[in-house]
Coordinates of C-alpha atoms in Angstrom, one line a residue:
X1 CA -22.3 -1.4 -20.4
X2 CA -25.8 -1.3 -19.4
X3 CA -27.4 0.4 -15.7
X4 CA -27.2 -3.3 -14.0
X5 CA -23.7 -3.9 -14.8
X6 CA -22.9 -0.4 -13.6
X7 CA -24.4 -0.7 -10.3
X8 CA -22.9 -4.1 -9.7
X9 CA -19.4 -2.5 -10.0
X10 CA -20.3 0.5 -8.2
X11 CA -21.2 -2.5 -5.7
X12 CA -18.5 -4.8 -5.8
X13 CA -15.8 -1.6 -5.4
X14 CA -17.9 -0.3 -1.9
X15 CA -17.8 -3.4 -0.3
X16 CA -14.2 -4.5 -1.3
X17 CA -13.0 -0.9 0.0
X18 CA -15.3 -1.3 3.3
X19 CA -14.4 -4.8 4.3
X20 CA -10.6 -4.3 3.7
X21 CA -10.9 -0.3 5.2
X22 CA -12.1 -1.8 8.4
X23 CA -9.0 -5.1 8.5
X24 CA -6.5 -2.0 7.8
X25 CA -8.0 -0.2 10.7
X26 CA -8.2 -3.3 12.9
X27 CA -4.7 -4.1 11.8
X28 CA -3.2 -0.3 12.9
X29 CA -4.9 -0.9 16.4
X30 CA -3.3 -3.8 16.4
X31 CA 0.0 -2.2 15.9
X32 CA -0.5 0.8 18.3
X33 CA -1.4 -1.3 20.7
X34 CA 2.3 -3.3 20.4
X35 CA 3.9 -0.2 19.8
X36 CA 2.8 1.5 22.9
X37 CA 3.1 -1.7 25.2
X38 CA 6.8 -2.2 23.8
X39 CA 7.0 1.9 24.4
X40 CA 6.3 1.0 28.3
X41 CA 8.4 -2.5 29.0
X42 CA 11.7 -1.8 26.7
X43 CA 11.8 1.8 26.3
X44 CA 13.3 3.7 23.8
X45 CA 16.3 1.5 23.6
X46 CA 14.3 -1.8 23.0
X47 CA 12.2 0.5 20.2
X48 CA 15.3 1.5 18.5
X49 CA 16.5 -1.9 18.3
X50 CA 12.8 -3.1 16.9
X51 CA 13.2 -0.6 14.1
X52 CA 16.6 -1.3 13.0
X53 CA 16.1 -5.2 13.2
X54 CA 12.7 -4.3 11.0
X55 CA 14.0 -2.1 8.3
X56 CA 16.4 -3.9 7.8
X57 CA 14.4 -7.7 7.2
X58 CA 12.5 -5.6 5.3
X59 CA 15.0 -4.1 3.0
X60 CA 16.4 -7.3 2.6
X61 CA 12.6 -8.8 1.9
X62 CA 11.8 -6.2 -0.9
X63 CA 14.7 -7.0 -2.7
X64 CA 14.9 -10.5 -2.3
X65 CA 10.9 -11.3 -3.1
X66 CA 11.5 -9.7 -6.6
X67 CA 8.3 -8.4 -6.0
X68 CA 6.0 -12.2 -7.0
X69 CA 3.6 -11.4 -4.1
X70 CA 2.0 -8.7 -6.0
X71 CA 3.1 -9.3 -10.0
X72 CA 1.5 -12.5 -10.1
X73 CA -2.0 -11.4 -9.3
X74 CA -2.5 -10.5 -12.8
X75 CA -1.6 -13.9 -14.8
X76 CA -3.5 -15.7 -11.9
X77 CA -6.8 -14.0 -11.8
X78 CA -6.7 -14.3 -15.3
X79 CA -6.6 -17.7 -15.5
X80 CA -9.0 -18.0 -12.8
X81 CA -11.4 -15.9 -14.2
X82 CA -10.9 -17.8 -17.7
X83 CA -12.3 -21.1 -16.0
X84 CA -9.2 -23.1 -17.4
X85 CA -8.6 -25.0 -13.6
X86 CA -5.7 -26.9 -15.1
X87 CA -4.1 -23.0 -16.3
X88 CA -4.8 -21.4 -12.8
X89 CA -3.6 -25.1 -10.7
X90 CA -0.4 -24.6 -12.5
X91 CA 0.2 -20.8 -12.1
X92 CA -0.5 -21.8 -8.2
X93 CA 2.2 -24.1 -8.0
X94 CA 4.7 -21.6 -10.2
X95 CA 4.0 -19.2 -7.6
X96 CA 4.3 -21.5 -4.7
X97 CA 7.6 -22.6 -6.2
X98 CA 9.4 -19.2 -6.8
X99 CA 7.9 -17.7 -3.3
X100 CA 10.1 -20.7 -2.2
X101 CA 12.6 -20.1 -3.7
X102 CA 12.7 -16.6 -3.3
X103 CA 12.2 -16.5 0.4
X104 CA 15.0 -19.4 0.9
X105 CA 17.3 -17.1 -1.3
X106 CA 16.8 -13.9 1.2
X107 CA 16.9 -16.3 4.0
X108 CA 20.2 -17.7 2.8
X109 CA 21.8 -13.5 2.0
X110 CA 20.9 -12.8 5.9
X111 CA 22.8 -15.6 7.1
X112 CA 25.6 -15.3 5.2
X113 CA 25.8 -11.1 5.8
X114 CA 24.8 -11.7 9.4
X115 CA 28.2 -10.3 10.7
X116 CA 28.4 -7.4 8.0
X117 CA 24.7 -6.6 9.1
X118 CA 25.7 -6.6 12.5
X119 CA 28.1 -4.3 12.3
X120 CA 26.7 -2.4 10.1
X121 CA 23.5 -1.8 11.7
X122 CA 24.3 -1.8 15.4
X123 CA 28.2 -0.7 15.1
X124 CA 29.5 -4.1 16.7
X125 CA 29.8 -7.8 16.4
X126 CA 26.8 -8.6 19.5
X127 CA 23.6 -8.7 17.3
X128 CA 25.0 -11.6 14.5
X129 CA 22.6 -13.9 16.1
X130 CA 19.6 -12.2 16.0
X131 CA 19.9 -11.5 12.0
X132 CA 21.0 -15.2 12.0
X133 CA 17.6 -16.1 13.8
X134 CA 16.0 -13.3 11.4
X135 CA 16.5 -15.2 8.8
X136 CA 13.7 -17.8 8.9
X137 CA 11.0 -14.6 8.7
X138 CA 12.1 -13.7 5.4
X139 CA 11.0 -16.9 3.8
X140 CA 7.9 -16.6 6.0
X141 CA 7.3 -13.2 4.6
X142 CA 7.5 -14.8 0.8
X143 CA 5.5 -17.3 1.4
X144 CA 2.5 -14.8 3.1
X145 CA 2.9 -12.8 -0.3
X146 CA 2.3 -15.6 -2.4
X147 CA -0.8 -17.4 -0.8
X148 CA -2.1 -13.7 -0.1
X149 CA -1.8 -13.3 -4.3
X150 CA -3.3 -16.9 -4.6
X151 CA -6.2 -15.8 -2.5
X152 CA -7.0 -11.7 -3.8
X153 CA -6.8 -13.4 -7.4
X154 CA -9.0 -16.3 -6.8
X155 CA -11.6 -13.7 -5.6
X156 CA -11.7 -14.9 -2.2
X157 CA -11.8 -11.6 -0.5
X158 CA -13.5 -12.3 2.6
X159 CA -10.5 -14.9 3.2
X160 CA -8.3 -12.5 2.5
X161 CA -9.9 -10.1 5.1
X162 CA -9.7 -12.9 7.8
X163 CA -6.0 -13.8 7.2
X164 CA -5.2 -10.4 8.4
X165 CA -7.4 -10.2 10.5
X166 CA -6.9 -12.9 12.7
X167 CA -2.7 -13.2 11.7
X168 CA -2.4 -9.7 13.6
X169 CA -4.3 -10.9 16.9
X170 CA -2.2 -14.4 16.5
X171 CA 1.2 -12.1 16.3
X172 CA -0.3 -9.7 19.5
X173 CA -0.7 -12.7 21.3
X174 CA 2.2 -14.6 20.5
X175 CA 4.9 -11.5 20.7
X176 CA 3.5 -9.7 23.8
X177 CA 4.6 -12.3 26.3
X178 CA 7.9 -12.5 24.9
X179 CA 8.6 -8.8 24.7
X180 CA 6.8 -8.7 28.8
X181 CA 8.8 -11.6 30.5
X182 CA 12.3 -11.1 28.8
X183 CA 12.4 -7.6 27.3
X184 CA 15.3 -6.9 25.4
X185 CA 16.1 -10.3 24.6
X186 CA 12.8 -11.1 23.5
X187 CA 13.0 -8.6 20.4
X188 CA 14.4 -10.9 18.0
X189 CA 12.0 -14.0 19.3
X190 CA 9.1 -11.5 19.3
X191 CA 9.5 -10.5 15.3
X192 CA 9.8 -14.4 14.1
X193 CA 7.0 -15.5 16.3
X194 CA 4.8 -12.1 15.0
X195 CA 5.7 -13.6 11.1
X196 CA 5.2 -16.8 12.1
X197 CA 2.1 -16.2 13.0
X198 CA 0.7 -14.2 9.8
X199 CA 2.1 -17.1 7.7
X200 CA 0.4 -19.9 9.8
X201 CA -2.7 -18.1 9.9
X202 CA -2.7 -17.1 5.9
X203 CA -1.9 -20.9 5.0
X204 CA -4.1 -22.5 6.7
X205 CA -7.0 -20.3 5.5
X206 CA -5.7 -19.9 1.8
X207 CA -5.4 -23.4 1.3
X208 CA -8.7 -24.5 2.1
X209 CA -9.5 -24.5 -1.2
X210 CA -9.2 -27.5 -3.5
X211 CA -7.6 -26.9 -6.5
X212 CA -6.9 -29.8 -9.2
X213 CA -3.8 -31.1 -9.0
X214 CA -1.0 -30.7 -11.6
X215 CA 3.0 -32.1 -13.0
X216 CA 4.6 -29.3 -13.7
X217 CA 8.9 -30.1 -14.2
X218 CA 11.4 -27.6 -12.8
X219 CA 11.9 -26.4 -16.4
X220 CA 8.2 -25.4 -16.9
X221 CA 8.2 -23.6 -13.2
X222 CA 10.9 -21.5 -14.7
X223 CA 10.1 -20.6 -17.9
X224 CA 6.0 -19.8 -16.5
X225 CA 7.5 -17.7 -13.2
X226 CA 10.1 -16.2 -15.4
X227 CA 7.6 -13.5 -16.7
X228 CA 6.0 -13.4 -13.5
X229 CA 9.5 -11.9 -12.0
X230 CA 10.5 -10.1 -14.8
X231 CA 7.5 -7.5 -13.8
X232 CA 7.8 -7.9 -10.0
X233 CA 11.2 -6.5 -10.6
X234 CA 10.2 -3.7 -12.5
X235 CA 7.9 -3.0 -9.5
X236 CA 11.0 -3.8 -6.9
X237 CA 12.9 -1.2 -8.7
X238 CA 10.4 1.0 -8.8
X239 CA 9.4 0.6 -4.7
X240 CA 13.4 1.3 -3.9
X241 CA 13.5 4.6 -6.1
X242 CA 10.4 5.7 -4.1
X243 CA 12.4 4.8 -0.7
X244 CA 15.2 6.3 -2.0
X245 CA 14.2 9.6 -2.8
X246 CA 11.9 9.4 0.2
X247 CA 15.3 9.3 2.2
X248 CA 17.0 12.0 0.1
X249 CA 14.8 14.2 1.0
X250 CA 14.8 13.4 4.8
X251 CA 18.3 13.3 5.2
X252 CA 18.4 17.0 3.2
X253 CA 15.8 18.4 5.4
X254 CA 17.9 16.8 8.7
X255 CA 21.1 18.8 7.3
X256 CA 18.5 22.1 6.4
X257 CA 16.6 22.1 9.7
X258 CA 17.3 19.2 11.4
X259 CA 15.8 16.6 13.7
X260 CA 13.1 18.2 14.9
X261 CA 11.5 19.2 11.5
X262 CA 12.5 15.7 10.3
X263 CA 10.1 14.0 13.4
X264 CA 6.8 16.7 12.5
X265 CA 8.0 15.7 8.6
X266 CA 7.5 12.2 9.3
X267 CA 4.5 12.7 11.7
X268 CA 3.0 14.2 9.1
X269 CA 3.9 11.9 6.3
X270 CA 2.5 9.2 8.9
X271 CA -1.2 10.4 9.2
X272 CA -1.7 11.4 5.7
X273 CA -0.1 8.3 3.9
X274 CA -0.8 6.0 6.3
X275 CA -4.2 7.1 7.6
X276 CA -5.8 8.3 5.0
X277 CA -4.2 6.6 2.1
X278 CA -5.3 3.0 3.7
X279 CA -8.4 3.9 1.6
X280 CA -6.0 3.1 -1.5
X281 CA -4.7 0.2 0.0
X282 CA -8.3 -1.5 0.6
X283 CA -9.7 -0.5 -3.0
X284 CA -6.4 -2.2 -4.6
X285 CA -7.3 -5.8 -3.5
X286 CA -10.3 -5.8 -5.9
X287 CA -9.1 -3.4 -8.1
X288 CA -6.0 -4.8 -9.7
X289 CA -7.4 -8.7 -10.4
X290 CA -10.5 -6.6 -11.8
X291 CA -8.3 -4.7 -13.9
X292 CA -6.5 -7.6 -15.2
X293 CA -9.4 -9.4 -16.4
X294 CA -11.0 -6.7 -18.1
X295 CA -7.3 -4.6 -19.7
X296 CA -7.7 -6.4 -23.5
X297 CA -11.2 -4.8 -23.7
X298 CA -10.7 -0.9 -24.2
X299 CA -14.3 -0.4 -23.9
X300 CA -14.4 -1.9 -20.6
X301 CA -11.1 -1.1 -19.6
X302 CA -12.4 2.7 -19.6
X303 CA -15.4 2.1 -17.6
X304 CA -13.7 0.1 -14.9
X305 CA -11.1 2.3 -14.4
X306 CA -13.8 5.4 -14.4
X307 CA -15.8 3.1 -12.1
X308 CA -12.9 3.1 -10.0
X309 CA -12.1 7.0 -10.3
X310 CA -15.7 8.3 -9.2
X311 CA -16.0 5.9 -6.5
X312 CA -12.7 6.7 -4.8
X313 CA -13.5 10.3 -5.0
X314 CA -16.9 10.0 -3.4
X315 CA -15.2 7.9 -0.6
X316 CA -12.6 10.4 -0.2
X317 CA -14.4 13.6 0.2
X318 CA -16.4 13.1 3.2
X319 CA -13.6 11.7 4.8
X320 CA -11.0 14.3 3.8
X321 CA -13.2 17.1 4.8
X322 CA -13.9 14.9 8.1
X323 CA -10.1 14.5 8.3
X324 CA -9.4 18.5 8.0
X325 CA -12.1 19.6 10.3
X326 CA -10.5 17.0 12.9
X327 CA -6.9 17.4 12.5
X328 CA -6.4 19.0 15.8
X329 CA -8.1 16.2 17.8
X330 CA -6.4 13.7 15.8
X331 CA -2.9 15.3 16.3
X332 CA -3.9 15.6 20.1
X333 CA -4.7 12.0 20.7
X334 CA -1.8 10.4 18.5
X335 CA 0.9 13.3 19.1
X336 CA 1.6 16.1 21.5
X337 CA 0.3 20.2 20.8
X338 CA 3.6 20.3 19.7
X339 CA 2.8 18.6 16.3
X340 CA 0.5 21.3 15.5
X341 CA 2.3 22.7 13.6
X342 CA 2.2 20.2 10.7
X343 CA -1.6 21.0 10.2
X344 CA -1.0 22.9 7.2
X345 CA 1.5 20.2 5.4
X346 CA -1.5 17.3 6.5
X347 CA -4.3 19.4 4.7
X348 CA -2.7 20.3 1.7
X349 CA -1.3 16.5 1.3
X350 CA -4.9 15.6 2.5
X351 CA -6.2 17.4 -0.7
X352 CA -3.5 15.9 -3.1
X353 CA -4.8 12.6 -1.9
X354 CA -8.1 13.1 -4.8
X355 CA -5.5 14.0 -7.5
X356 CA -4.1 10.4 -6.8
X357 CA -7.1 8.8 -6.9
X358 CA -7.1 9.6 -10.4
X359 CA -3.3 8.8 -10.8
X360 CA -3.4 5.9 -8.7
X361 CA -6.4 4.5 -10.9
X362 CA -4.6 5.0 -14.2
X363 CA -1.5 3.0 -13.3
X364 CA -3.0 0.4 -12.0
X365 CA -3.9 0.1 -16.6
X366 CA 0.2 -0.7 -16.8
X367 CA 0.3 -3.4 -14.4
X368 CA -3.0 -4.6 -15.5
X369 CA -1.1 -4.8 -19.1
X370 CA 1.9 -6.1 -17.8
X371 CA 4.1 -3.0 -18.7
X372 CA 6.6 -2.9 -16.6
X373 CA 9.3 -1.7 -18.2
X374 CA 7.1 1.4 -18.8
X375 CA 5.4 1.5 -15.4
X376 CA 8.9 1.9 -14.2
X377 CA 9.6 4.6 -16.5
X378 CA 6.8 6.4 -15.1
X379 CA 7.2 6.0 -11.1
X380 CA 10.7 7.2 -11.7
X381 CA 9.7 10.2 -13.3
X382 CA 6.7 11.1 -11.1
X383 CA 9.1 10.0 -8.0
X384 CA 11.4 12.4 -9.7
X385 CA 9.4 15.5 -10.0
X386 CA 8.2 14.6 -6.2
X387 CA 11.2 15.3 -4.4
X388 CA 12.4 18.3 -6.7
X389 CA 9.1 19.7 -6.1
X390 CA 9.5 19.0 -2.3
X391 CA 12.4 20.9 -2.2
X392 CA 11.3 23.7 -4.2
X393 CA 8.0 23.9 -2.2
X394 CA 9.9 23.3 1.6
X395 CA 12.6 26.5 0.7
X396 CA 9.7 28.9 -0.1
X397 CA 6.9 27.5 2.2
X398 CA 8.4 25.2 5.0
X399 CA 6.5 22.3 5.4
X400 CA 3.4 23.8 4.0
X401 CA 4.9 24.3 1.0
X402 CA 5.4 20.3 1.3
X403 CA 2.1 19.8 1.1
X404 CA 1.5 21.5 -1.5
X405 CA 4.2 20.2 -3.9
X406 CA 2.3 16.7 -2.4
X407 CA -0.5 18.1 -4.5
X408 CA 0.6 19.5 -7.8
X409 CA 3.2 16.4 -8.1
X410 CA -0.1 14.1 -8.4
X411 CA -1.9 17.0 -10.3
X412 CA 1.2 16.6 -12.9
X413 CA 1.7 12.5 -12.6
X414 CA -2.2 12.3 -13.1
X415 CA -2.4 14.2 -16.3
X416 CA 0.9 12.3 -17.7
X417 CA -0.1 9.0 -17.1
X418 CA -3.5 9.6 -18.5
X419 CA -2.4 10.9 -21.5
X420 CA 0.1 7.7 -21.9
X421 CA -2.9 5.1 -21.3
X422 CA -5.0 7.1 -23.6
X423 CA -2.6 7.6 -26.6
X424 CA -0.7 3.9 -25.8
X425 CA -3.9 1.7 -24.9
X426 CA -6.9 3.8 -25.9
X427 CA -8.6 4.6 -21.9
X428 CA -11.2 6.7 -22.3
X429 CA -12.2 8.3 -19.1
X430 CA -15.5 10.6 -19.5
X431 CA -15.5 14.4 -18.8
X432 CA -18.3 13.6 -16.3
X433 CA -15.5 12.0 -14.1
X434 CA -12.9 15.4 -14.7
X435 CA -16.2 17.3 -13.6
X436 CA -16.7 15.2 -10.3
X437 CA -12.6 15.0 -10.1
X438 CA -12.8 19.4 -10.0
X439 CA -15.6 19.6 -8.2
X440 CA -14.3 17.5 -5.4
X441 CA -11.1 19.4 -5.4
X442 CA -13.3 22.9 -5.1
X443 CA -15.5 20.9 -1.7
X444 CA -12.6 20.0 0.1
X445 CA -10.3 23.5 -0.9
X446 CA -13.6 25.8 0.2
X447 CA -13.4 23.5 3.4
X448 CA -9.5 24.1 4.1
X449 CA -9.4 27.9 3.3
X450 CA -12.6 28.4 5.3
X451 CA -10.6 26.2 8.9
X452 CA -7.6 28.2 8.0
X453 CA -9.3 31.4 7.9
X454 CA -10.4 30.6 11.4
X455 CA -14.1 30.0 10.2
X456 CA -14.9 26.6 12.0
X457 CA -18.3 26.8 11.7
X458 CA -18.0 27.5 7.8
X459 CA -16.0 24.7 7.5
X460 CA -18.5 22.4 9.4
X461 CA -21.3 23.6 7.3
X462 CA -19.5 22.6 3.9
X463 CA -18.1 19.6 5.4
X464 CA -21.7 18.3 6.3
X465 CA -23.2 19.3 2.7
X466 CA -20.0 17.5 1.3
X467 CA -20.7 14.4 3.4
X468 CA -24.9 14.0 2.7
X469 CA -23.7 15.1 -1.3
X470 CA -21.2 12.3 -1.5
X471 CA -23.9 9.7 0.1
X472 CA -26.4 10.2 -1.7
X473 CA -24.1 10.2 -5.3
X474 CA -22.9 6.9 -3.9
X475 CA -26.5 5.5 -2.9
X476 CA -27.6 6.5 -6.9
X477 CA -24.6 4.5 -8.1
X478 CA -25.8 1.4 -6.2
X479 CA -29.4 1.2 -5.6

């Protein structure tokens, strides 16, 4: 791959991470905002009762979705990318089909479980209604999915970036009223009109592109969507081991130390995954179509994926050093001084973040190859290790020790699924990338020891070369 073709990755990788780095931003206001004003009118109560209606729609939604919204990105942006119109046309309306189908199917399980939900849920018989009225956002949620995976493959990023752009200030506008002028009872009103909202918004931008019209029969939609599904399960699965384990571990730490260790765990878990791992979440919309275009090539499958690696990391260091130096302003303006305490659990999970960069860049090779089966494999087994590291590393350090078993499980899942992709599908990452990978490690380490030895200015200093280092390595890469 010659210096142009470099720099044009380098390129394309920057600008997909900054344009959807500042909608994920945009979007968070957007949701402090609402969470704060709902904070004010309802209360606690009228919170508690948003957060039980949510996780459980969503619960429902994950399962239900079988997971199309993000498996299908791979066969479409292949077919786009192919230039066969006729391939990718039909693909659109497979996916249009089973996202359907899929959200009329978790629509149809909330309706018919409203009363077991109910009771479930809330402990009495008064809330059947609202999952019945629930029910609608589930197939709005599908359908967002699928025209979002229409869009990302079809390379039409800015559109993407406006759908969620503008679908969070529709949803502000349209749920604020409702939660303002009838409070409680507006909760349930408030969530369809908020997914209503994205959906309408995410429609009529995704669709303004012409695409050539096709006959597909029902048996065809099938038979094309049934591979489709059969990897978005594999990823399903592999989301509700995450969650589950995620809750084993919460509920074992409630019964250890209880709540109020659970609330700085979760604070905690909040700012790191949330905060700083919305750098992840931008780079993936580019990232995984990419991929799939590129993952029957092993020559270029390597040098996109170390594209990807190098880049993360130079994004990531400035702003992890950034994010250590600042913790206690951070924790001031979003917490209490209370939540202090978690600064040492935040930096060390901070600092596992560039280990996943390199983990997280891998395994995006498996979906890009279709593997699920073997992508499942893995998550399990990295999930796995996770929480028995978490419990080995909370008993001996306290929440420290969480962070730290945050780092060495992505240390251990990074070398594992490397050494998969490279004996299974030949990725060759060069040692110039394990250089910047350790060398990264060693800026951001020198800058945590030095703010938890109490030398703040130390920890400046290093944190300014880090910053000017990383720019200018990014600024070779793409001029």
């Amino acid at each position: 791959m010659n210096s142009g073709e470099d720099k044009k990755i380098y390129r394309t990788i920057v600008k997909a991470t900054g344009l959807f780095g500042g909608t994920q931003v945009f979007t968070i206001l957007c949701s402090i905002i609402k969470t704060k004003l709902v904070a004010i009118w309802l209360g606690a109560e009228g919170v508690g009762i948003i957060g039980l209606y949510s996780n459980t729609v969503d619960m429902i939604s994950a399962l239900t979705r079988l997971g199309i919204g993000t498996s299908s990105v791979r066969d479409l942006s292949r077919a786009f990318k192919s230039g066969d119109r006729s391939r990718f046309a039909s693909l659109v309306k497979v996916v249009r089909r089973w996202v359907w189908f899929t959200g009329l199917l978790g629509a149809v399980l909330m309706l018919t479980f409203a009363p077991v939900l109910s009771r479930y849920t809330f402990g009495d018989s008064q809330h059947i209604w609202g999952f019945v009225f629930l029910s609608c956002t589930l197939l709005f949620t599908a359908l967002t999915e699928g025209e979002r995976a229409i869009i990302q493959a079809s390379n039409r990023l800015r559109v993407l970036a406006r759908c969620s752009v503008l679908g969070s200030v529709l949803a502000l506008l349209l749920s604020l009223p409702l939660f303002y002028f009838y409070g409680i009872s507006g909760i349930v009103p408030a969530i369809v009109a908020h997914t209503f909202a994205i959906v309408l918004v995410t429609v009529l931008l995704g669709r303004r592109m012409k695409i050539e019209p096709v006959s597909i029969d029902w048996r065809e939609t099938y038979r094309q969507g049934r591979g489709i599904a059969a990897l978005g399960i594999y990823m399903t699965v592999s989301g509700f081991i995450t969650t589950l384990y995620s809750y084993l571990f919460v509920a074992w730490l409630n019964s250890h130390s209880g709540t109020g260790e659970v609330g700085y765990y979760q604070a905690g878990y909040t700012l790191v995954m949330q905060y700083v791992g919305l750098v992840f979440t931008a780079m993936s919309m580019e990232y995984y179509p990419r991929l799939s275009v590129v993952c029957e090539d092993r020559a270029l499958l390597s040098e996109h994926v170390s594209r990807q690696v190098e880049t993360s990391l130079l994004i990531l260091v400035p702003f992890i050093s950034l994010f250590i130096v600042l913790q206690t302003l951070i924790i001031h303006i979003l917490y209490t001084a209370d939540f202090l305490a978690i600064g040492g659990y935040i930096s060390w999970a901070a600092l596992g973040m560039l280990f996943r960069a390199f983990s997280w860049s891998v395994s995006f090779v498996l979906l890009a190859k279709g593997a699920g089966r073997l992508y499942l494999i893995t998550e399990v087994l990295a999930d796995s290790l996770m929480f028995v590291l978490y419990l080995l590393g909370y008993t001996r350090w306290g929440l420290v020790g969480v962070g730290v078993a945050y780092l060495l499980a992505y240390l251990c899942s990074g070398t594992g699924i490397y050494l998969l992709c490279r004996v299974k599908y030949g990725l060759r990452v060069p040692l110039r990338v394990f250089g910047l990978l350790g060398l990264s490690v060693a800026g951001c380490a020198v800058v945590l020891l030095l703010w938890q030895g109490g030398q703040a200015i130390g920890a400046w200093v290093a944190t300014a070369m880090w910053v000017l280092l990383a720019g200018w390595q990014l600024k070779r890469r793409l001029l």
